[in-house]
Coordinates of C-alpha atoms in Angstrom, one line a residue:
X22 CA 0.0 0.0 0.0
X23 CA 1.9 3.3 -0.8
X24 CA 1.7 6.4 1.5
X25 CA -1.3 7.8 -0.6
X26 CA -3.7 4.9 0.0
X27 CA -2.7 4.9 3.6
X28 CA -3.4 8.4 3.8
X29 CA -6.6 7.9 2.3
X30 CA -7.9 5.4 4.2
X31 CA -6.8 7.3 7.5
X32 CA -9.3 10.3 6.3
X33 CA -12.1 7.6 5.5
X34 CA -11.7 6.5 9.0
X35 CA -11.8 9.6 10.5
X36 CA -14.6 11.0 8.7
X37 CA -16.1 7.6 9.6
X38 CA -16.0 8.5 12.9
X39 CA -17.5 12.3 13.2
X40 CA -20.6 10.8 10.7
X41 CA -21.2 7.9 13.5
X42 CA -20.8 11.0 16.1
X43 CA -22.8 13.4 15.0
X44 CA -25.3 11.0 13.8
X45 CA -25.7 9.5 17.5
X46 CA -25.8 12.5 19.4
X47 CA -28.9 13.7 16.7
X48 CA -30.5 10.4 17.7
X49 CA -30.0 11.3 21.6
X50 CA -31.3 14.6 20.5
X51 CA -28.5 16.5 21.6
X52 CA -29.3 18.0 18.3
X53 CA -32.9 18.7 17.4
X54 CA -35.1 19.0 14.4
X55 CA -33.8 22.9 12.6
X56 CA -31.3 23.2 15.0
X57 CA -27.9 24.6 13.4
X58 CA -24.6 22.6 13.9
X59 CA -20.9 23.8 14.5
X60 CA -20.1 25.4 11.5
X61 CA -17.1 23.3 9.6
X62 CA -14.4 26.0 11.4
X63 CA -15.6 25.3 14.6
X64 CA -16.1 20.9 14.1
X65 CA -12.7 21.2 12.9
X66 CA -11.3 23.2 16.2
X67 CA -13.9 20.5 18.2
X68 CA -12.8 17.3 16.4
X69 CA -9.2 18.4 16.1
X70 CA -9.9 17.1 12.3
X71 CA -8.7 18.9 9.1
X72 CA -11.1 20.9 7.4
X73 CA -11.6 18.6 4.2
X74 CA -12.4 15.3 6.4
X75 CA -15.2 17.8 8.3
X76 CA -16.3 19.0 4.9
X77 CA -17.0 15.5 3.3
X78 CA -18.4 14.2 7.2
X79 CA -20.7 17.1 6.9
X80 CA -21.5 16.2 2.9
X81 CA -22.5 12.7 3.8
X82 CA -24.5 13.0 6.2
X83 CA -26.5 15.8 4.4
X84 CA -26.4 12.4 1.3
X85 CA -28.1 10.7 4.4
X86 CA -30.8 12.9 5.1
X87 CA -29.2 13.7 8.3
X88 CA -28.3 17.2 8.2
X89 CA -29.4 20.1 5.6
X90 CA -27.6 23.1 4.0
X91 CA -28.7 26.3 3.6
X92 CA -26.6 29.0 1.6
X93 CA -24.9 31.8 3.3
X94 CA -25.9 30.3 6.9
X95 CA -24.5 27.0 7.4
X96 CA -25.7 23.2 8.3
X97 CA -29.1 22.6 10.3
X98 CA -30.4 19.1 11.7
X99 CA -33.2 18.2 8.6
X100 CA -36.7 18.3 9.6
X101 CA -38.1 15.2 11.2
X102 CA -39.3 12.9 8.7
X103 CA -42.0 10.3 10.2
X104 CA -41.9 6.5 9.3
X105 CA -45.1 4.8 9.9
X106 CA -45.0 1.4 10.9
X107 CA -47.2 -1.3 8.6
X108 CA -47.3 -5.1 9.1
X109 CA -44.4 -7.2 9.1
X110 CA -43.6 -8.3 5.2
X111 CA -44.5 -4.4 3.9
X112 CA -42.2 -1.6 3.3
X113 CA -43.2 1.6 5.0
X114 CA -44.2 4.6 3.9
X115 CA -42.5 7.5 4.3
X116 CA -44.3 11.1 5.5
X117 CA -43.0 13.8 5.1
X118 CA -44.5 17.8 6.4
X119 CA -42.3 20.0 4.7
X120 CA -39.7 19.0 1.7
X121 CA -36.0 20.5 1.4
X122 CA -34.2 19.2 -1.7
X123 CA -34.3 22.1 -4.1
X124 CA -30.6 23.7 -3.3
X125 CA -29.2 20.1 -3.4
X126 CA -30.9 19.2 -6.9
X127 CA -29.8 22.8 -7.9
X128 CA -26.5 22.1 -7.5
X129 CA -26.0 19.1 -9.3
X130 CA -27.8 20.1 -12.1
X131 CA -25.5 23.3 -12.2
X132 CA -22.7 20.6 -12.3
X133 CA -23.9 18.7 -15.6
X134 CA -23.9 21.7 -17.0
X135 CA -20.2 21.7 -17.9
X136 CA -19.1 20.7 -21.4
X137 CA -16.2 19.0 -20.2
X138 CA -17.9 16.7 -17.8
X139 CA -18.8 12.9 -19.2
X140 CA -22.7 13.3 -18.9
X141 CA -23.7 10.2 -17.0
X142 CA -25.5 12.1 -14.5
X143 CA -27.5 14.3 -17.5
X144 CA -31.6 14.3 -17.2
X145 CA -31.2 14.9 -21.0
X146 CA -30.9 12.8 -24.3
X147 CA -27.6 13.9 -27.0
X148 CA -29.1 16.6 -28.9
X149 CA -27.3 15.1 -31.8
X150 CA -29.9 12.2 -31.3
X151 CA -32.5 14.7 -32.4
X152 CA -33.2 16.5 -36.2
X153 CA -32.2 19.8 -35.2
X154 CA -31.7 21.0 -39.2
X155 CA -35.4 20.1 -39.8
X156 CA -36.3 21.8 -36.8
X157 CA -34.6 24.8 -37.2
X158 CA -35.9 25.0 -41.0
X159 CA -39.7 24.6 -40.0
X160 CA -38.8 27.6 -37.4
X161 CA -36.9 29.5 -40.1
X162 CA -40.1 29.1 -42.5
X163 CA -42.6 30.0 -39.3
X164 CA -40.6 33.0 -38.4
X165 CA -41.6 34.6 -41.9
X166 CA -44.6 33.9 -42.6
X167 CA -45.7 34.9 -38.8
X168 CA -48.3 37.7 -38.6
X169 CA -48.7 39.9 -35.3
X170 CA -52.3 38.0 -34.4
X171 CA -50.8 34.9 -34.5
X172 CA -49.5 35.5 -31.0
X173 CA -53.0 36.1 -29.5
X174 CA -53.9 32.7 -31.6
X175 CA -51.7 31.1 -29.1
X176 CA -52.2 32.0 -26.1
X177 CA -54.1 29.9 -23.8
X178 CA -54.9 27.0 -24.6
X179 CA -52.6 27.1 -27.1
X180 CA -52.1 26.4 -30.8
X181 CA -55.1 25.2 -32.4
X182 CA -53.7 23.2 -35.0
X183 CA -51.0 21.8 -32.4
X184 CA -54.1 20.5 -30.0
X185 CA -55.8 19.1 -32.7
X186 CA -52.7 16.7 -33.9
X187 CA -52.5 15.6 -30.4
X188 CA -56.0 14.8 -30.0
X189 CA -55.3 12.5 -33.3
X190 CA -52.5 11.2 -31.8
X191 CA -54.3 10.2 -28.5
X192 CA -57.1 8.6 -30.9
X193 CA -54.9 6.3 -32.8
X194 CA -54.5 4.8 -29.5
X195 CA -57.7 4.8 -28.3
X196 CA -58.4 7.2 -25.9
X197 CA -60.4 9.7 -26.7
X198 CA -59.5 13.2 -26.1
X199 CA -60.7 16.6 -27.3
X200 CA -58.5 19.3 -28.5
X201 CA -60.0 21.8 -26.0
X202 CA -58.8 19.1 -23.4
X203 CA -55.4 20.0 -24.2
X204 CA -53.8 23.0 -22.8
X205 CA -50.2 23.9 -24.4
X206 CA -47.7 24.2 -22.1
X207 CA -43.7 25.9 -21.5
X208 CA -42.3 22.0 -21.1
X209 CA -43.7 19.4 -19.1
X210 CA -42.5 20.8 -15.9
X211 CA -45.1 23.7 -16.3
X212 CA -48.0 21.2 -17.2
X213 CA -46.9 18.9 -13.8
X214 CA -47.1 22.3 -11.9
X215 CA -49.9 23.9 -13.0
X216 CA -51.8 20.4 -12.7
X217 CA -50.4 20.3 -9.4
X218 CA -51.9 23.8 -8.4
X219 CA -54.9 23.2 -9.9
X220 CA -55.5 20.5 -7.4
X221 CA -54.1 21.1 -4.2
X222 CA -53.9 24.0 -1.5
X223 CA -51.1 24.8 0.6
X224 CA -50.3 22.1 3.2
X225 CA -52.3 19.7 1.6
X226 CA -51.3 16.1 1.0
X227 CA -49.8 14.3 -2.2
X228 CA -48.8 11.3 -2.9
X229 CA -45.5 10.1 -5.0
X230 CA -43.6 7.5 -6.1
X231 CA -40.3 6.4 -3.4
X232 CA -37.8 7.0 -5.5
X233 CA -39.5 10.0 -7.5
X234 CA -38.4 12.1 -10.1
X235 CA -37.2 14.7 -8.2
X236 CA -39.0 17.4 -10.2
X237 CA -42.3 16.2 -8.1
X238 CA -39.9 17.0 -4.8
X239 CA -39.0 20.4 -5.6
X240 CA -42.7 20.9 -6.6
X241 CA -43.7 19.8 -3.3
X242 CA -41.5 22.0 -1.8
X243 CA -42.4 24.9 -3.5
X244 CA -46.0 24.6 -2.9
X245 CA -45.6 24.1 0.8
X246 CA -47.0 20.3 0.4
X247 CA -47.1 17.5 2.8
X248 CA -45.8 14.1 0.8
X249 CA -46.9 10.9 1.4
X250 CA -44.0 8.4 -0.3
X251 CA -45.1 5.2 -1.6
X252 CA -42.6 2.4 -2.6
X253 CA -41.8 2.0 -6.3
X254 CA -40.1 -1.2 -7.0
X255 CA -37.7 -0.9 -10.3
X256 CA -39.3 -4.0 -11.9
X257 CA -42.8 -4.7 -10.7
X258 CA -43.6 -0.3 -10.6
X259 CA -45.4 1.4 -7.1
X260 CA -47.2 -0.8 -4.7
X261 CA -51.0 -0.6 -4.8
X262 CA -51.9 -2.2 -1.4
X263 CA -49.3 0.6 0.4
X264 CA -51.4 3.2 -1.7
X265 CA -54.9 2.5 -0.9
X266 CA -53.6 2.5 3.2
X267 CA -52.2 5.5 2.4
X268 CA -55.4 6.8 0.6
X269 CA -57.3 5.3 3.4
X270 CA -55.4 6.9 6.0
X271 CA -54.7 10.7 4.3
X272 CA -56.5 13.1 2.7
X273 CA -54.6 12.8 -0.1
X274 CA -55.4 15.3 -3.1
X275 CA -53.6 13.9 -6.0
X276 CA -50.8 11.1 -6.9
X277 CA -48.0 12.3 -8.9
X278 CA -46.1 9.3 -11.0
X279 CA -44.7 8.2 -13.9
X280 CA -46.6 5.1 -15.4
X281 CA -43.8 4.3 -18.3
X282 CA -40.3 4.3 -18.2
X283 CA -39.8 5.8 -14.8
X284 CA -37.5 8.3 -14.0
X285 CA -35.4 6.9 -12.3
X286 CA -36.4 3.2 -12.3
X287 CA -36.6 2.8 -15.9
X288 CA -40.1 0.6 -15.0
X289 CA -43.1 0.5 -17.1
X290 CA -46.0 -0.6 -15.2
X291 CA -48.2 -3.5 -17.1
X292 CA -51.2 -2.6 -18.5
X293 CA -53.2 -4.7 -16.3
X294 CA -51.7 -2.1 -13.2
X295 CA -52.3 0.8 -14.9
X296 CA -55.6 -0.2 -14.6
X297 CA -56.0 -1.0 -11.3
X298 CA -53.9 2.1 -10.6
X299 CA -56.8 4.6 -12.1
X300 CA -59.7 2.0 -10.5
X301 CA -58.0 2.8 -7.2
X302 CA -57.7 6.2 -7.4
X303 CA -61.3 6.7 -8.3
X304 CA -62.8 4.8 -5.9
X305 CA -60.8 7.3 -3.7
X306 CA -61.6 10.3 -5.9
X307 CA -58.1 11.0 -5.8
X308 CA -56.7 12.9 -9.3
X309 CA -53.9 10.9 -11.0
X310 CA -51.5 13.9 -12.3
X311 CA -49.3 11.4 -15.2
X312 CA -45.6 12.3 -15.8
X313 CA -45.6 10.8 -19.6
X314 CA -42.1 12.7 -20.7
X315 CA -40.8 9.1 -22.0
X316 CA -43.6 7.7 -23.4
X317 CA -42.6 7.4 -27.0
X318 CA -39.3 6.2 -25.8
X319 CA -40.3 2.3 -25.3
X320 CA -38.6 -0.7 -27.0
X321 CA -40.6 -3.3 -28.7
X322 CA -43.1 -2.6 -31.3
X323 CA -46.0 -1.7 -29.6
X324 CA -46.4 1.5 -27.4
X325 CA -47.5 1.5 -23.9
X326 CA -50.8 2.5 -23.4
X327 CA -50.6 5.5 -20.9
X328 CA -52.7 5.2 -17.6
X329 CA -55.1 8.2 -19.6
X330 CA -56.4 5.1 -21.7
X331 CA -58.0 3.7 -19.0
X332 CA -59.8 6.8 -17.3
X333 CA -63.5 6.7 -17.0
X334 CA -64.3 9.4 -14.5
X335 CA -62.1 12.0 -16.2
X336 CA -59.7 12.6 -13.5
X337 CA -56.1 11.9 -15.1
X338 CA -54.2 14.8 -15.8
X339 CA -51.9 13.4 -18.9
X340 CA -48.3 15.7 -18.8
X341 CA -46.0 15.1 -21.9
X342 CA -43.4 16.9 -24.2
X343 CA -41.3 16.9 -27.0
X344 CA -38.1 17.9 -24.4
X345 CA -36.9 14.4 -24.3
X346 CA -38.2 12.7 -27.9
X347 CA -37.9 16.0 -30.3
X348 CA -36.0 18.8 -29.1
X349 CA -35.4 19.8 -26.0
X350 CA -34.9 24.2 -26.6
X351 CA -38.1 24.4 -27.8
X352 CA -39.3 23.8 -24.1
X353 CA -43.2 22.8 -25.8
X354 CA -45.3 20.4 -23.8
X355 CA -49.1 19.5 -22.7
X356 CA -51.4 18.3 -20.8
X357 CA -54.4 16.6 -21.1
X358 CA -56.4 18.2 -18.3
X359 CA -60.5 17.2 -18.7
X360 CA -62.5 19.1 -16.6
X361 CA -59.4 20.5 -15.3
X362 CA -58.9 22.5 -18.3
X363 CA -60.2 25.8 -17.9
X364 CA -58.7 26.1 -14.3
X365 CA -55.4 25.4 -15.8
X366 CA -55.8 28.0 -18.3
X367 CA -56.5 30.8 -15.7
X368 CA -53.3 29.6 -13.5
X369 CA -51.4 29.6 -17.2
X370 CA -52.7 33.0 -17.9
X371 CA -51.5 34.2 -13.9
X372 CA -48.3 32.4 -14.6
X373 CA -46.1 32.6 -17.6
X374 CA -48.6 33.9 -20.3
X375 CA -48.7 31.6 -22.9
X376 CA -46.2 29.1 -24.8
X377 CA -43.9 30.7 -27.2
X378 CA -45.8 31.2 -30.8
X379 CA -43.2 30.3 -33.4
X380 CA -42.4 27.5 -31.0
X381 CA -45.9 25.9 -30.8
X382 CA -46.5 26.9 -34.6
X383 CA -43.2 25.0 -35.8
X384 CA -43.6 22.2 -33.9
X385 CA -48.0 21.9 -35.4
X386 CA -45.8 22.4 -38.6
X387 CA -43.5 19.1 -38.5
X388 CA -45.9 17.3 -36.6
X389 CA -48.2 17.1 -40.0
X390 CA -45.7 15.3 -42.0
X391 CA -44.6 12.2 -41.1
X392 CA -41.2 12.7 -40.1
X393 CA -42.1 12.5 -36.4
X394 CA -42.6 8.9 -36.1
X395 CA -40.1 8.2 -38.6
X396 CA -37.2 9.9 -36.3
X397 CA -39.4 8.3 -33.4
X398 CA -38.8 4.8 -34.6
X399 CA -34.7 5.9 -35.7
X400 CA -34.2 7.2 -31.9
X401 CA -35.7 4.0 -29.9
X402 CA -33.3 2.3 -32.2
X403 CA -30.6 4.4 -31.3
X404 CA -31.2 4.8 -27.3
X405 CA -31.6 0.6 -27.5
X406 CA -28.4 0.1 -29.0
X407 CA -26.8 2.6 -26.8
X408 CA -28.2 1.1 -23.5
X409 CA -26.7 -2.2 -24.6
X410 CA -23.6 -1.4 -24.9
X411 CA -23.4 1.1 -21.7
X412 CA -25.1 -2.0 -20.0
X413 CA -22.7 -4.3 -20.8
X414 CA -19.3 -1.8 -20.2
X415 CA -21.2 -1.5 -16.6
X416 CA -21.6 -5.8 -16.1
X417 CA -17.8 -5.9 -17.3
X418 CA -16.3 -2.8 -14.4
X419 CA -18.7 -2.6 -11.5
X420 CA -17.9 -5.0 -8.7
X421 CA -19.9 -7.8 -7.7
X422 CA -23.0 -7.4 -6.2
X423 CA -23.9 -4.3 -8.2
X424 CA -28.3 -4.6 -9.8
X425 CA -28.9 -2.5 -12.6
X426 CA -32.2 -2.4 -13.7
X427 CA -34.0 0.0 -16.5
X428 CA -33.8 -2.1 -19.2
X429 CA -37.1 -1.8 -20.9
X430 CA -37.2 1.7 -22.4
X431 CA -35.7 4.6 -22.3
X432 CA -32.2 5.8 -21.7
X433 CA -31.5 6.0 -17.6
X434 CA -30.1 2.8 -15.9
X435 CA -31.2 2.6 -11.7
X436 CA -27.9 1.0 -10.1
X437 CA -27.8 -0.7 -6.6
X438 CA -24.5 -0.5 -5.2
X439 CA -23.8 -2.3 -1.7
X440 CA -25.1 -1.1 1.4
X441 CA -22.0 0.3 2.9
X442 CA -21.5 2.5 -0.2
X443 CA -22.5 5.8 -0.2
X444 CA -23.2 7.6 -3.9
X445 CA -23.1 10.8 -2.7
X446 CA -19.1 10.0 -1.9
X447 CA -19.0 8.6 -5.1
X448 CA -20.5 11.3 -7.1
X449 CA -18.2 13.6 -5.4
X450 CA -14.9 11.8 -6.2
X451 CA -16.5 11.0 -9.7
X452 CA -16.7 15.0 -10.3
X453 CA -13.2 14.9 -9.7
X454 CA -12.4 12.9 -12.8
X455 CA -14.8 14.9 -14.7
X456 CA -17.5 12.2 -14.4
X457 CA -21.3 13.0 -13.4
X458 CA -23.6 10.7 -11.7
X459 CA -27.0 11.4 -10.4
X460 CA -27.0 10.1 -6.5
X461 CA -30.3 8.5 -5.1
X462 CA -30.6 11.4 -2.7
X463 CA -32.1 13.4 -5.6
X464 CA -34.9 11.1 -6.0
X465 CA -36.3 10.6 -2.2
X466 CA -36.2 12.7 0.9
X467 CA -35.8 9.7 2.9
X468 CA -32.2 7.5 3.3
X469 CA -33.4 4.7 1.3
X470 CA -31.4 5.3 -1.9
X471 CA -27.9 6.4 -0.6
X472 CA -26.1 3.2 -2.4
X473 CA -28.0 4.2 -5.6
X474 CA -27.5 6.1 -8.7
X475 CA -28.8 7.0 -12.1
X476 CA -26.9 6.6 -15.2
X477 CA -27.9 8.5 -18.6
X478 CA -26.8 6.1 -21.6
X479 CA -28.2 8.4 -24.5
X480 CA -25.2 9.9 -24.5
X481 CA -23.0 6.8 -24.8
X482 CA -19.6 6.7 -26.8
X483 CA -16.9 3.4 -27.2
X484 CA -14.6 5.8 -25.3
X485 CA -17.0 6.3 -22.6
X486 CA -15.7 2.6 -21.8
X487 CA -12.9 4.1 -19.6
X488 CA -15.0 6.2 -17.4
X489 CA -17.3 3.4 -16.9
X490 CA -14.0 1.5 -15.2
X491 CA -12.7 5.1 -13.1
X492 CA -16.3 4.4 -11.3
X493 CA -15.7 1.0 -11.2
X494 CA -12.3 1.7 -9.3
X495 CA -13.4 4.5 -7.2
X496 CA -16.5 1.7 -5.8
X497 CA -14.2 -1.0 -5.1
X498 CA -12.3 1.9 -2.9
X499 CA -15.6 2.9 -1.2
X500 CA -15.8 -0.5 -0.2

């Protein structure tokens, strides 16, 4: 072992030891609930540490849901989550009163941002994936031949001709859906809030899927919710008998959850759940507000049905886009709303106005020829290809005992590492080599997921190979 290793292991022990510290004397409630710690100056004079050990203590157990950041004022004890206790053989659900993830998510987000960084820990597809010439020449050929009323033409609901090939779109599978259904929104994102709004008061309840996108978690946050977290399993999809006790036992106003190609699962729930999942919720009369972003992005030949088809009551609020199948800049998605529609509109019209114009009139444009599907069909090919070969650089590095599931769709990959390993650490000393992951703390406000991580493969090159086997060494170290 040279004097490098030694020294590193000395700092993991030592770090080791102010996390199992701290960590106890918050369980004796030395420390309480919102109470702020010793600033990393003053642990370092207390622990007789160096600053850097403190600093990555401090960093996972924040990873662990232990402790919480706030800029410009230090480290506080996180708010008391509640577990509530089922019968022996079920997981249990996790509550939670007030959400604080948004500055974490912030800054790893900020992070993928650099160009230099090996994407793994991107939300997005490669652009280069997408037909960004055809795109930009519908928008050229919009932009002059756009008259000054075509802006009132879009506002709220949105683009008439753009609704319309939607509703056509939802026909050819089935479901029937009228164009003054659909309001036009700034990205999905916007539809998932304002469907959110639309439903809920502050301090209300919702319910989500444990691990969630973390887009429902920051939306919770914002909106002063109480969460209700129900257990998502990577292959079979969220647990119906922990929702209806949770349903029985809340008032809960909504479920937020991805019913295809979860993010970040990667599951697809089977028809026959999605069913029973909208069956459920009605006899509850509780709204189901569907994440569909990946929808188009399945494998096979046949496309998913969306939990939408099976709505009899008119309470699923359908969200999509054509951020993660089209082109992302254009920021143009929906929502299928019902009788929610008009309330959405009037929250749209408070909000952000309306959708851009040329952006909702070039994308009506493209949408009426057939190149859609045909660069549909070309990019499930793609993102396939790519997840096989990402998935089988991953087999070949990662250590033993590693579970990788996400295989059925889409382009993200949900990695189980061993208990003892923390991602957090890991994405840390990954930024180092100018590697991004996404740790499972962004997709839960509990500690369940800190040995997890998502893993983009739409952006995956032969010489991403060698990155793949950095995280495989820097594991086997965290071990």
């Amino acid at each position: 072992m040279t004097v490098l290793q030694v020294m590193s292991v000395t700092t993991v022990i030592k770090y080791d030891q102010l996390v199992c510290q701290i960590r106890q004397q918050i369980e004796n409630k030395i420390w309480l609930p919102g109470e702020k710690l010793p600033s990393l100056r003053e642990q370092v004079n207390l622990s007789g540490m160096s600053l850097m050990t403190v600093m990555h203590a401090y960093q996972v157990l924040e990873s662990q849901g232990w402790i919480q950041s706030r800029p410009q004022s230090g480290y506080y004890v996180a708010p008391h989550t509640e577990i509530i206790s089922q019968p022996q053989g079920h997981q249990k659900l996790q509550l939670t009163e007030s959400v604080d993830i948004n500055a974490f998510i912030f800054d790893v987000l900020q992070a993928c941002r650099d160009p230099h960084l090996i994407p793994f820990g991107s939300a997005f597809p490669d652009p280069e994936l997408f037909p960004q010439r055809q795109m930009m020449r519908a928008l050229t050929s919009v932009s002059h031949q756009m008259k000054p009323v075509d802006a009132q033409h879009n506002l709220p609901p949105g683009n008439e001709a753009l609704r319309k090939i939607l509703a056509q779109r939802y026909a050819l599978q089935g479901i029937a859906v009228q164009p003054d259904e659909i309001v036009i929104t700034t990205g999905a994102m916007e539809a998932l809030n304002l469907s959110l709004l639309a439903l809920t008061e502050p301090g209300d309840w919702v319910a989500i899927e444990n691990p969630s996108f973390y887009g429902a978690l920051q939306a919770a946050e914002r909106f002063k919710l109480k969460t209700v977290a129900i257990t998502s399993d990577p292959q079979q999809g969220i647990d119906l008998e922990e929702l209806n006790r949770a349903l029985e036992t809340w008032p809960v106003k909504a479920l937020w959850m991805m019913t295809s190609q979860q993010n970040p699962t990667g599951c697809t729930l089977s028809t026959g759940k999605k069913q029973q999942l909208v069956t459920l919720l009605a006899r509850h009369n509780v709204a189901l507000i569907e994440d569909d972003v990946y929808g188009e992005l399945y494998f096979g030949n046949e496309k998913p049905l969306p939990a939408k088809a099976f709505d009899q009551h008119n309470n699923v609020l359908h969200c999509s886009s054509f951020s993660k199948n089209l082109v992302a800049g254009f920021r143009v998605g929906w929502v299928a709303a019902g009788k929610h529609a008009q309330h959405i509109q009037r929250l749209q019209l408070m909000s952000t106005l309306s959708t851009s114009a040329p952006m909702q009139q070039t994308l009506a444009r493209y949408l009426e020829t057939r190149s859609y599907d045909l660069h549909l069909r070309r990019l499930r090919r793609q993102l396939e290809q790519r997840k096989h070969l990402a998935c089988q650089a991953l087999k070949k590095h990662l250590p033993a005992g590693v579970t990788i599931s996400g295989l059925q769709g889409g382009y993200f990959l949900w990695i189980a590492l061993p208990q003892q390993v923390d991602t957090m650490a890991l994405y840390y000393q990954a930024l180092q080599l100018n590697i991004s992951i996404a740790p499972g703390k962004m997709f839960s406000s509990s500690k369940q997921y800190v040995n997890y991580f998502r893993f983009n493969t739409a952006w995956w090159q032969e010489e991403h190979e060698q990155a793949v086997a950095e995280l495989g060494r820097l594991i086997r170290e965290l071990l």
